XYZ file of C-alpha atoms in Angstrom:
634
model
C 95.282 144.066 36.049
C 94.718 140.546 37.779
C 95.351 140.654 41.042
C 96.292 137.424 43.590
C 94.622 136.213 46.359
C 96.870 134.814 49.728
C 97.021 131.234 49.945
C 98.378 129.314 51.931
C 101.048 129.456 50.757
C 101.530 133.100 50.550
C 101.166 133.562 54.087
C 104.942 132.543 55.625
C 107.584 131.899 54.283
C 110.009 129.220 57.359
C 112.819 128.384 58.165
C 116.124 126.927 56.302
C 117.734 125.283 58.918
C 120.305 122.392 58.913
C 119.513 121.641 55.238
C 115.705 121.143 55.843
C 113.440 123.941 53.796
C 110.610 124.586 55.319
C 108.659 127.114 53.050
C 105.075 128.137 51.753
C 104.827 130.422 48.452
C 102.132 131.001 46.265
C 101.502 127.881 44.491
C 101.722 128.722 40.808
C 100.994 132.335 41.164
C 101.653 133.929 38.536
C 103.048 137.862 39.381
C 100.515 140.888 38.350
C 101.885 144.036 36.630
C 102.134 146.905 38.048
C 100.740 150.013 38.071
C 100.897 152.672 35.441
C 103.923 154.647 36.737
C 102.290 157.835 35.734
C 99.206 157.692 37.951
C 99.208 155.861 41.212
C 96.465 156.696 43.822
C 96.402 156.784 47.433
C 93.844 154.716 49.137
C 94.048 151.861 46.274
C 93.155 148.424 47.062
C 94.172 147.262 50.530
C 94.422 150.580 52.168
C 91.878 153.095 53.757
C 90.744 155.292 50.729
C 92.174 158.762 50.583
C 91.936 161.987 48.580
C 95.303 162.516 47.368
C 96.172 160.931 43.828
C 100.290 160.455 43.384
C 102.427 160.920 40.765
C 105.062 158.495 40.210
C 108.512 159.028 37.619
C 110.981 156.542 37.339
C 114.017 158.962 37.208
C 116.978 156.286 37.209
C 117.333 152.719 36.901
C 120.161 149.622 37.056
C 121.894 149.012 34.279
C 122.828 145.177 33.266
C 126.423 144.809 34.155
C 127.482 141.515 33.832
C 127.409 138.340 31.541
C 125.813 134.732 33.313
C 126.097 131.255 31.827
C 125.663 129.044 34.740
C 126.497 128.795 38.394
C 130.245 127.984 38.657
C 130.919 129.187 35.098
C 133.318 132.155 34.598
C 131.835 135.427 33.614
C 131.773 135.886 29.630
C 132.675 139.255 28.808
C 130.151 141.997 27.992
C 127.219 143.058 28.216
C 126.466 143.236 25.489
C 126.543 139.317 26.275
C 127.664 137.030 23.139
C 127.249 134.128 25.667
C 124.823 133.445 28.665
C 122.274 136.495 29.771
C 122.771 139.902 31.131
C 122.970 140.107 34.804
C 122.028 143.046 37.310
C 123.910 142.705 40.451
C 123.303 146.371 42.046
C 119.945 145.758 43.518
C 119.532 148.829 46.254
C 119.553 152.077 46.393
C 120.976 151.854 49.706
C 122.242 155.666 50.366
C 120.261 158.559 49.058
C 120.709 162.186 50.337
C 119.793 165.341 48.393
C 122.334 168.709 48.578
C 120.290 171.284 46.863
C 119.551 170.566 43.109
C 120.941 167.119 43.177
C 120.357 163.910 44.426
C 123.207 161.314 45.341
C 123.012 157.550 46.282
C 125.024 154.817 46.670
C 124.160 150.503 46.004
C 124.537 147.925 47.240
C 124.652 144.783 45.260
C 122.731 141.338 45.610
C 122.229 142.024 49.616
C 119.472 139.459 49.359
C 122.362 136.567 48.594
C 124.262 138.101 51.483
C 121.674 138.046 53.803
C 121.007 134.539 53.089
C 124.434 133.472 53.300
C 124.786 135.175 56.653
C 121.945 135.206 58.233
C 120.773 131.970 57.602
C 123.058 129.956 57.124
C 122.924 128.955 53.864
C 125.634 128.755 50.937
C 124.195 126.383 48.626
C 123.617 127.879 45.501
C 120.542 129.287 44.292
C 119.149 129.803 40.886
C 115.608 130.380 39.744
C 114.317 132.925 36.504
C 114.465 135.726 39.097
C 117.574 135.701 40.449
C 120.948 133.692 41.255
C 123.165 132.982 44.560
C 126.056 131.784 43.674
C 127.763 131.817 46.707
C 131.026 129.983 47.071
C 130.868 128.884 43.593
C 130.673 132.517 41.910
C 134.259 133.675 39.991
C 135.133 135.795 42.706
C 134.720 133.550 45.299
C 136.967 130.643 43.316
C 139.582 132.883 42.890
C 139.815 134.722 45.794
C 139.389 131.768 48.422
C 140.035 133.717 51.407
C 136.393 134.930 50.562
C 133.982 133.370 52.917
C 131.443 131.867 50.757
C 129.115 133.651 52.265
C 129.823 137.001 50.694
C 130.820 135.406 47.221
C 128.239 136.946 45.446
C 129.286 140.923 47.120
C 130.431 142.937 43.862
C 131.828 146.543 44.685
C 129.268 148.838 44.677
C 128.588 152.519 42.848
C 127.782 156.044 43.180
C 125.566 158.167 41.612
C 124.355 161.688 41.054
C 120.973 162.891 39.752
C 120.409 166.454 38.185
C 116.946 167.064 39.128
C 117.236 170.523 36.954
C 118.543 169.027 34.143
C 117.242 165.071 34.760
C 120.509 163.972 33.719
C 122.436 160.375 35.366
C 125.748 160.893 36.151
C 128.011 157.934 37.376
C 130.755 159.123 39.624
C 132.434 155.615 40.683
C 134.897 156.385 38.408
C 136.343 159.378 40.593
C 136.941 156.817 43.044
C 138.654 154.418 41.148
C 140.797 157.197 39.422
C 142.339 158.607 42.753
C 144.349 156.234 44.024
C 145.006 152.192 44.808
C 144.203 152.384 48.124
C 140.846 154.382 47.282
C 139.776 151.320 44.736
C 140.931 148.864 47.318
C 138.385 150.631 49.741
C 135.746 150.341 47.250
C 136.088 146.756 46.195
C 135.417 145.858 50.068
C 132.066 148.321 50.715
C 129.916 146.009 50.889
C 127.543 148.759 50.063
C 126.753 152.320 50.447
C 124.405 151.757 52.992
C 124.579 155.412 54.579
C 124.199 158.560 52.943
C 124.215 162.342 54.271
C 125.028 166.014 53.004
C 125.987 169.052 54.985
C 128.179 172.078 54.798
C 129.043 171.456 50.777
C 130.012 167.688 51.727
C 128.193 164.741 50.494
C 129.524 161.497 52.360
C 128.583 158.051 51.725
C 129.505 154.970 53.239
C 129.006 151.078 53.987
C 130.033 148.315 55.955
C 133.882 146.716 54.923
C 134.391 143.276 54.182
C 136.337 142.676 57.579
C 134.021 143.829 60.432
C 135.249 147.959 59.366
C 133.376 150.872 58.205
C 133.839 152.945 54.606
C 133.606 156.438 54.070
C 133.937 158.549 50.744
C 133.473 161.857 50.609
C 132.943 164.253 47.584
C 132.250 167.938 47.271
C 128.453 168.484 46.905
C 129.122 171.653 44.738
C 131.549 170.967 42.043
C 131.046 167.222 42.076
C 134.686 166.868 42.926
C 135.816 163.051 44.914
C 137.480 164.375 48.317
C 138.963 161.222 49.448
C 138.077 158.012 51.645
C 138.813 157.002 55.184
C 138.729 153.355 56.534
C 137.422 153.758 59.985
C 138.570 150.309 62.016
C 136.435 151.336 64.900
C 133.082 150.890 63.354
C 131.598 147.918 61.964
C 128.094 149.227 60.050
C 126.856 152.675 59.333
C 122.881 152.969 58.152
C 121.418 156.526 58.464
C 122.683 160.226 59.041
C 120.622 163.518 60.201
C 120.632 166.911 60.049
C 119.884 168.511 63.839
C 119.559 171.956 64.770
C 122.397 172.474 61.864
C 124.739 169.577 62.778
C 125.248 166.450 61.089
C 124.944 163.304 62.496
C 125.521 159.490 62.100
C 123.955 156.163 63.431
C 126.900 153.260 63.753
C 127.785 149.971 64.726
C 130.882 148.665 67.209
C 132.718 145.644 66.153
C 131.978 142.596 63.992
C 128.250 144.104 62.039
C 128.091 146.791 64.286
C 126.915 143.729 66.529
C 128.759 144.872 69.794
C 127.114 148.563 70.761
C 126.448 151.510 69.569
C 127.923 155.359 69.147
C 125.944 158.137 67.738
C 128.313 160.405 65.747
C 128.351 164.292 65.355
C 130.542 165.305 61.769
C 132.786 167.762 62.631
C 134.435 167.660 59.521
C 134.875 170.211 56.364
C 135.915 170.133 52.730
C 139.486 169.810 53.797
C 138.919 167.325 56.735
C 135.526 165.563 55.720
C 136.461 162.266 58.061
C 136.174 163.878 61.693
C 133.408 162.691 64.226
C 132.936 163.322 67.500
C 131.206 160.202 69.562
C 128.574 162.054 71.321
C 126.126 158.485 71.926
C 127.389 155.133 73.740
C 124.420 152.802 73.259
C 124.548 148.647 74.035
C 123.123 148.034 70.757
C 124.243 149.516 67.136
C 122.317 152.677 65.891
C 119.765 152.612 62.914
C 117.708 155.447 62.002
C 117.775 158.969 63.308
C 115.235 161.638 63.717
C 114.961 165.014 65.365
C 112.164 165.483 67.671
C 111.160 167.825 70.261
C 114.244 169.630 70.621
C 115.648 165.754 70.797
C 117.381 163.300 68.660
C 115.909 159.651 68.584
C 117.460 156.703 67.577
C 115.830 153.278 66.493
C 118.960 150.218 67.513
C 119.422 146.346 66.053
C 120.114 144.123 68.498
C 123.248 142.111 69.902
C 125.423 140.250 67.211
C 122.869 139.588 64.587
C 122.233 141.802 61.398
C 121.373 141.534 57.525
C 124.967 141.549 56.621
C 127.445 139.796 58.310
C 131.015 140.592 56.861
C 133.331 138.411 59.222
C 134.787 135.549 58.193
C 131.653 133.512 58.094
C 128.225 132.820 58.513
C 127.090 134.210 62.301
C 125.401 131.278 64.297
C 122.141 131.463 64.111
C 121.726 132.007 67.765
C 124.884 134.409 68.183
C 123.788 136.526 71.000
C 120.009 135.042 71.123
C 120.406 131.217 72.632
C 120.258 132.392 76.530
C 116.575 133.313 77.102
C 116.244 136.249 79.356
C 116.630 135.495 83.456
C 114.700 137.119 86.048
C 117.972 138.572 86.856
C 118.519 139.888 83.458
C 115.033 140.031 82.401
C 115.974 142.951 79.676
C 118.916 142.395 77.565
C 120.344 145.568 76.844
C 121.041 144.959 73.514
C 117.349 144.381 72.594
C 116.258 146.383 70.218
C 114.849 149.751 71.309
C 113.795 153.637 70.776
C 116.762 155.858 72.623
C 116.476 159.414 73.502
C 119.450 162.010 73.610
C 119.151 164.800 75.665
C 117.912 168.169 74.837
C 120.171 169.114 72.005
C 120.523 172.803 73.641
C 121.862 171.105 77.013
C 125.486 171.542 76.304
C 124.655 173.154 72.757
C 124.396 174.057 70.222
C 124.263 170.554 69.321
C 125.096 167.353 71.324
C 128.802 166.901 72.284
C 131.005 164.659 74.226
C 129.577 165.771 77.801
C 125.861 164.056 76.312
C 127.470 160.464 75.524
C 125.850 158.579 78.537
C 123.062 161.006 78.842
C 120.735 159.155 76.308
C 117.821 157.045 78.051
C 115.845 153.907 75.837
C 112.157 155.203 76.071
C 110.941 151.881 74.604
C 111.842 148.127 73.778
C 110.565 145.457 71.778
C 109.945 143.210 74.716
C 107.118 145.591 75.992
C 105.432 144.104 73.016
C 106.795 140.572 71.759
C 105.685 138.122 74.327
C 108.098 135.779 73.585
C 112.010 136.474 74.452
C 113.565 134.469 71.840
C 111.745 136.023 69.099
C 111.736 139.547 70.984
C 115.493 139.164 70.307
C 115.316 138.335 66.604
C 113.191 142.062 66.095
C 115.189 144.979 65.002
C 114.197 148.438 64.841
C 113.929 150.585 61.274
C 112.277 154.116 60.448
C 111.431 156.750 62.621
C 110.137 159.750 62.159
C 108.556 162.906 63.818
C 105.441 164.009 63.096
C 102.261 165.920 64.280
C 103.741 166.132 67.538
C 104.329 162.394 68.093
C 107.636 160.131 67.211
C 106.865 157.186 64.310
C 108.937 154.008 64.178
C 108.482 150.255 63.283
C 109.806 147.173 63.702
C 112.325 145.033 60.876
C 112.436 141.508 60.706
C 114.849 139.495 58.616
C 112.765 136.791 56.480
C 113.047 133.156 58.224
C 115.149 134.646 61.056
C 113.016 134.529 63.810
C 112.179 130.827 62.475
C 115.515 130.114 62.593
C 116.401 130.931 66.083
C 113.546 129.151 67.645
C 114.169 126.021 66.109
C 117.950 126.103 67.495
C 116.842 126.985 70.831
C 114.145 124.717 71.136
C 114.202 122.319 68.754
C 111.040 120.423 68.011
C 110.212 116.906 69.016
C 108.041 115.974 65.930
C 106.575 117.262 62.790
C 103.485 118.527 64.516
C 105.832 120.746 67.077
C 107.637 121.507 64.108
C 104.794 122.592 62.257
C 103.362 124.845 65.488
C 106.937 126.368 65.518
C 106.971 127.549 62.082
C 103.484 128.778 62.123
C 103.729 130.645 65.265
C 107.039 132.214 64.886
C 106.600 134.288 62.088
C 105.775 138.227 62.320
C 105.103 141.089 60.748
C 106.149 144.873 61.291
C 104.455 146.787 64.078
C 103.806 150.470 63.522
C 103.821 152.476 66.858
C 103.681 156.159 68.131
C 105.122 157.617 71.227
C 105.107 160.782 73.430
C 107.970 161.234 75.406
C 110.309 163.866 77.708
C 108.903 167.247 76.317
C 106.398 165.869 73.936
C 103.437 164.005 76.302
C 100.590 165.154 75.557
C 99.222 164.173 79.066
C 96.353 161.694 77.562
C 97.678 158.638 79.417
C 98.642 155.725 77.318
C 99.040 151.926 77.464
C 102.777 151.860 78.051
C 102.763 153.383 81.377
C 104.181 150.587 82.567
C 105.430 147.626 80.849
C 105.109 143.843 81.765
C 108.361 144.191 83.792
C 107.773 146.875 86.051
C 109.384 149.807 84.169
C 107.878 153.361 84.876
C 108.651 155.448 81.722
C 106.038 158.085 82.180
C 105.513 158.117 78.837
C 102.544 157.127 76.180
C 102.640 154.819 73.679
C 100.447 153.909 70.835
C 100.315 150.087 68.510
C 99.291 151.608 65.154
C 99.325 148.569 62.893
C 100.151 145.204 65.277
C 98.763 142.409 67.519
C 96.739 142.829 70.387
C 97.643 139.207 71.237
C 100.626 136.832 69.670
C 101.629 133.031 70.253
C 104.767 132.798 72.860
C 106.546 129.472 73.781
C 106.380 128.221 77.489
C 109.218 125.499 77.354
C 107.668 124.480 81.047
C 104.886 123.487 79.433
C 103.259 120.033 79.360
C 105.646 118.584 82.039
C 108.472 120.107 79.839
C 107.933 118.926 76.750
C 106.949 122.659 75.684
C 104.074 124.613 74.384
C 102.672 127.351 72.533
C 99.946 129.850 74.306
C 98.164 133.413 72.951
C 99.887 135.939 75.398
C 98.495 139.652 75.422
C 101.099 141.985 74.108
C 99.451 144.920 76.036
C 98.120 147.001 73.083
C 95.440 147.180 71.187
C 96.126 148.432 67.604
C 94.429 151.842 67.006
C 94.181 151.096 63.122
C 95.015 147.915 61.939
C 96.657 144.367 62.059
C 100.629 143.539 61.867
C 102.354 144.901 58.410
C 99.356 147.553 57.862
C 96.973 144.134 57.449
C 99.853 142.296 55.174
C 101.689 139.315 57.212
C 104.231 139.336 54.616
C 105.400 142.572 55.267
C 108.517 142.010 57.121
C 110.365 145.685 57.024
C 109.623 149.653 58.004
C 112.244 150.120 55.874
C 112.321 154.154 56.065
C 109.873 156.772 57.603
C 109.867 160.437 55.628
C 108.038 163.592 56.642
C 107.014 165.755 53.231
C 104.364 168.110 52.577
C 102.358 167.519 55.854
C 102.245 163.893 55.236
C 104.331 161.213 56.867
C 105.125 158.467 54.124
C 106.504 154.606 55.557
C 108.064 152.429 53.191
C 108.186 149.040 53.912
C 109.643 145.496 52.094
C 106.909 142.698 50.953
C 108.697 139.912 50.626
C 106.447 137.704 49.105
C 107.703 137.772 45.799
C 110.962 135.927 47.480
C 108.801 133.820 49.383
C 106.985 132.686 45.971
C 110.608 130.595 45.127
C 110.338 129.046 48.495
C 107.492 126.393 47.799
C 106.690 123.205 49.482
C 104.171 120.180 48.362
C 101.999 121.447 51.612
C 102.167 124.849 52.728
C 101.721 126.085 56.116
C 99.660 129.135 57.325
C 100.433 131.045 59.819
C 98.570 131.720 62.870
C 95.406 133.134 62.281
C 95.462 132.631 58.527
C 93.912 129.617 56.709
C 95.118 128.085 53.618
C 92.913 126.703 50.579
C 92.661 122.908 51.074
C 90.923 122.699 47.758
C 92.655 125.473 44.618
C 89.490 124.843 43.176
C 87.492 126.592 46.068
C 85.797 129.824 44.981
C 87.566 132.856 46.119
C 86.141 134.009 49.344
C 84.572 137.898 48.040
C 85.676 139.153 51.829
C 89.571 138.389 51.613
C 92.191 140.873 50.505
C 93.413 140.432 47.637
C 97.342 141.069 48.075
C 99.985 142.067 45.080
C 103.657 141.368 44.618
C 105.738 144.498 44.875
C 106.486 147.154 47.789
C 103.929 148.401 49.973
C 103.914 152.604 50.451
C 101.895 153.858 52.646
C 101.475 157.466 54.132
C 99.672 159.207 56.829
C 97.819 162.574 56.108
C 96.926 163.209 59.892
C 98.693 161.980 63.156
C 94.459 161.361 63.810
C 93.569 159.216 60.993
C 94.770 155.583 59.672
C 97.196 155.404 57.098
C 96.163 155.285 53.665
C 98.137 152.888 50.919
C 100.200 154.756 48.204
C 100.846 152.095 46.017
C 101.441 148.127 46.819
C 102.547 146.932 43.753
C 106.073 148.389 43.228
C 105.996 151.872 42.062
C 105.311 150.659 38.428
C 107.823 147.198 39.485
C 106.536 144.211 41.054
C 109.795 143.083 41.360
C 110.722 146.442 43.386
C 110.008 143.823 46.528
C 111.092 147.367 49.091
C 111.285 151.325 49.577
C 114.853 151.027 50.767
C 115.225 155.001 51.014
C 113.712 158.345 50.961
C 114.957 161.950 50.263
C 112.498 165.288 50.434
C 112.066 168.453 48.438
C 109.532 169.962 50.015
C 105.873 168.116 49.042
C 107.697 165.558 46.460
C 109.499 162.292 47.798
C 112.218 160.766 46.376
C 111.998 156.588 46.433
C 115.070 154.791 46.251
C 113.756 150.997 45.587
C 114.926 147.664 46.626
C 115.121 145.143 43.580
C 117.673 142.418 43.871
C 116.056 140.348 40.578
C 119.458 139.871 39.173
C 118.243 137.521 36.236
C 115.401 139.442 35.351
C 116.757 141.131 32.300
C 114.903 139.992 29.419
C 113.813 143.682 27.442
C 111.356 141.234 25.305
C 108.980 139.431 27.840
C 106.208 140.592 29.837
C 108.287 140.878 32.976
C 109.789 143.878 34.175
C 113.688 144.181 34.926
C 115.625 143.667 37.903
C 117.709 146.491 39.770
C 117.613 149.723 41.672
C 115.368 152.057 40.998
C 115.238 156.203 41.991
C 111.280 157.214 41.414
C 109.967 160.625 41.962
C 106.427 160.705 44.413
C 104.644 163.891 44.115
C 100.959 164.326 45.776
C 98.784 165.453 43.221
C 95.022 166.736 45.176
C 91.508 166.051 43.484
């Protein structure tokens, strides 16, 4: 299997801003295959070497579901397509929860167009041999021109069950669409199922609404049976539930994206009632992942009005919420992302109730590590995770985003500044590891106290990060500005940023199985491959080849297309690589999800290749995929 080396180009990926593309991608690289589904060993290339060997079953995968001719060209019927090419728009499985012997997800469809389109501003069609935006331009956005044209290429997305007894696929989007009008009307504005959770004989998924509102369908876990759907106008995003101490809980968003606070949710619901919640969390910044740990729940929170899928009206400004740096006044927004901490769920118990809403505390913040404020406001927060007596979580970072945002703040005087901008904006996820409240384990730590004076009391750990990163002093040089290496106040116990990969931009989802804590992260340099310029530019820290016929230097990584797994054996030892090429799919560019059954991990992947649907080439198809990861020892 050939195997590519970073260039230059591979390194970052910058902004798109105003019209003006400023990208790197591998020049002419061509993608390596991936590896044989059947066998995949921990330790492989890039990682530290291990002595567990992983096997990996692709259970479930996209099927083509539409017919594409060109952008701005009606949809021919099929497939099977008599004109233009199949098309895969359900790219994610975004949801997954297991109830007993089954497995049940929801997707989400072409997020990476909506992100785009969002995020960053753009709505100019896209179209490579990979994948299409259409944008404004696609059918449904022509015809339905109340459609922002940011969301034009959102398609409704679908439910699924897996019989792990049996292995059998069953589609249950049907049941939805068979109830009633206003159930179908619910479904054709999910964005996506971006939440899933099962308790009590009640499987519920749910997604943010086209219109700043939240989605929830409910079925019964045991006879497969659709119970109904709620529109919940309160809530603008939902991500992640959890099971604690026999209660179910949700992470969500308040207002437009979730962008205005946050509420942790307890289900008090049943078969006959499967929509009630009690808000048991206020937070000032929307809720993403969830974990239980010591006696606790912990929640990882996205900050202020920005997110991956804006559903208003149209595109968020790039520097919604982010344009005001911090004031020596305000020098810690409280809608910076951050790790929050309930209290003791056997306080007011069993379980957290009404009485614990303003009784959580944030333990940690991104601007105890990110030296620079506008960028510390462009981090979110993903996976967490408890394990070997210590709380996991890492850091998420929309591609170009932070790029973005630092240009419109301060915009550059010249190509040179513009250059240092792009190059020192960029970043990759941090991996870190706390003690807090009942789980210190008294051996001091470097986030005693943080660069602003805060006493937490409590220790915390940079896994995989920077010990220094570049930070913009606009006071600089009379004014005119400047970049500097600032200390972030750690030293990284085990590696550099995105587990020694700077395109690593994700830590997507954290799972505990088997004794072993896996991390699945997005790569995104298969997108950033599309996103080529005449001259690259490297990031800090990483040099480009001047000359592509210069030898390859023996001592570099070589780095593959595809998502990067990686799983720790021991809260004392480094992290070891799973697999970095996809779980068999290069194209699988992210581990969006995880579900456990005891040792074996279920993967739901993040492939939004929607033209990559040729069954005759040497390319593998787009589309979500639902692998089975079980640890096979020597």
């Amino acid at each position: 299997m050939r195997r590519l080396r970073p260039s230059a180009g591979r390194a970052v990926a910058a902004a798109v801003l105003a019209g003006l593309v400023l990208a790197a991608g591998p020049a002419a690289a061509a993608p390596v295959a991936g590896p044989d589904p059947a066998a995949v060993t921990g330790g492989g290339h890039g990682g530290h070497h291990g002595k567990t060997r992983y096997e990996s079953t692709l259970l479930a995968k996209a099927e083509f579901d539409e017919c594409f001719v060109d952008i701005g060209i009606d949809y021919p019927p099929g497939p099977p397509c008599e004109t233009g090419q199949p098309k895969v728009n359900q790219s994610y499985v975004w949801g997954l929860t297991r109830y007993q012997d089954k497995l049940w997800f929801g997707t989400g469809a072409n997020p990476n167009c909506l992100t785009s389109g969002n995020n960053l501003r753009n709505t100019s069609p896209t179209r490579n041999a990979d994948w299409v935006c259409e944008y404004g331009y696609s059918q449904i956005a022509r015809r339905n021109p109340d459609l922002p044209p940011t969301v034009g290429d959102h398609r409704a997305p679908q439910v699924f069950t897996y019989d792990l007894d049996r292995r059998q696929l069953v589609e249950r989007t049907d049941d939805i669409r068979a109830a009633s009008d206003e159930d179908v009307s619910r479904l054709t504005r999910t964005v996506g199922f971006r939440a899933a959770g099962s308790h009590r004989g009640v499987v519920l998924l749910g997604g943010p609404a086209l219109g700043a509102t939240v989605n929830l369908f409910a079925f019964d876990a045991s006879t497969g049976a659709y119970l109904g759907s709620r529109n919940f106008t309160e809530y603008g995003n939902i991500r992640h539930f959890v099971i604690a101490d026999g209660e179910l809980y949700a992470g969500v968003g308040v207002g437009p994206n979730g962008g205005q606070r946050g509420l942790v949710l307890r289900w008090t619901g049943s078969k006959a009632d499967p929509f009630s919640f009690l808000p048991v969390a206020d937070l000032p910044a929307q809720a993403v992942d969830l974990t239980v740990h010591q006696g606790r729940i912990f929640v990882t929170t996205w900050p202020g009005a920005e997110d991956a899928l804006a559903t208003g009206p149209g595109p968020v400004s790039p520097t919604a919420g982010i344009a005001e740096a911090p004031t020596e006044d305000d020098p810690v927004p409280p809608s910076i992302a951050g790790v929050w901490m309930s209290p003791k769920l056997s306080d007011n118990g069993p379980g957290l109730d009404s009485r614990d809403v303003n009784g959580w505390s944030r333990v940690w913040h991104v601007m105890e590590y990110e030296p620079d404020p506008i960028i510390a406001r462009t981090y979110g927060l993903g996976g967490i995770a408890s394990y070997g007596g210590y709380l996991y979580w890492g850091t998420m970072h929309v591609p170009l985003k932070s790029t973005t945002v630092h240009l419109a703040v301060y915009p550059p005087a010249d190509e040179e500044g513009l250059r240092e901008s792009v190059r020192n904006s960029q970043r990759a996820i941090g991996i870190f590891r706390g003690s807090f409240g009942d789980s210190h384990h008294g051996q001091g730590g470097q986030a005693d106290q943080d660069r602003h004076g805060n006493h937490h009391g409590n220790r915390v750990d940079l896994l995989y990060g920077a010990d220094d990163l570049p930070a913009y002093d606009p006071a600089a040089n009379d004014g005119a500005g400047a970049w500097a290496t600032v200390s972030t106040g750690y030293t990284p116990l085990f590696g550099t940023s995105g587990f020694d990969n700077p395109l690593l931009n994700y830590t997507w989802k954290m799972a505990v199985a088997g004794g072993r804590l896996y991390v699945g992260t997005m790569d995104w340099s298969y997108l950033a491959k599309e996103l080529q310029q005449e001259e690259p530019v490297a990031p800090t820290g990483q040099h480009g080849d001047d000359d592509p016929e210069e030898p390859e230097d023996p001592e570099q990584p070589e780095v593959s297309f595809g998502a990067d797994l990686w799983v720790f054996e021991s809260p004392h030892r480094a992290a070891t690589l799973v697999d970095n090429t996809g779980l068999g799919n290069y194209l699988n560019y992210g581990v969006r999800s995880m579900a456990v059954d005891g040792s074996t991990v279920y993967l739901g992947m993040a492939n939004p290749m929607n033209l990559r649907t040729d069954l005759t080439d040497d390319v593998p198809e787009g589309g979500w995929e639902l692998i089975k990861l079980t640890p096979k020892h020597h």
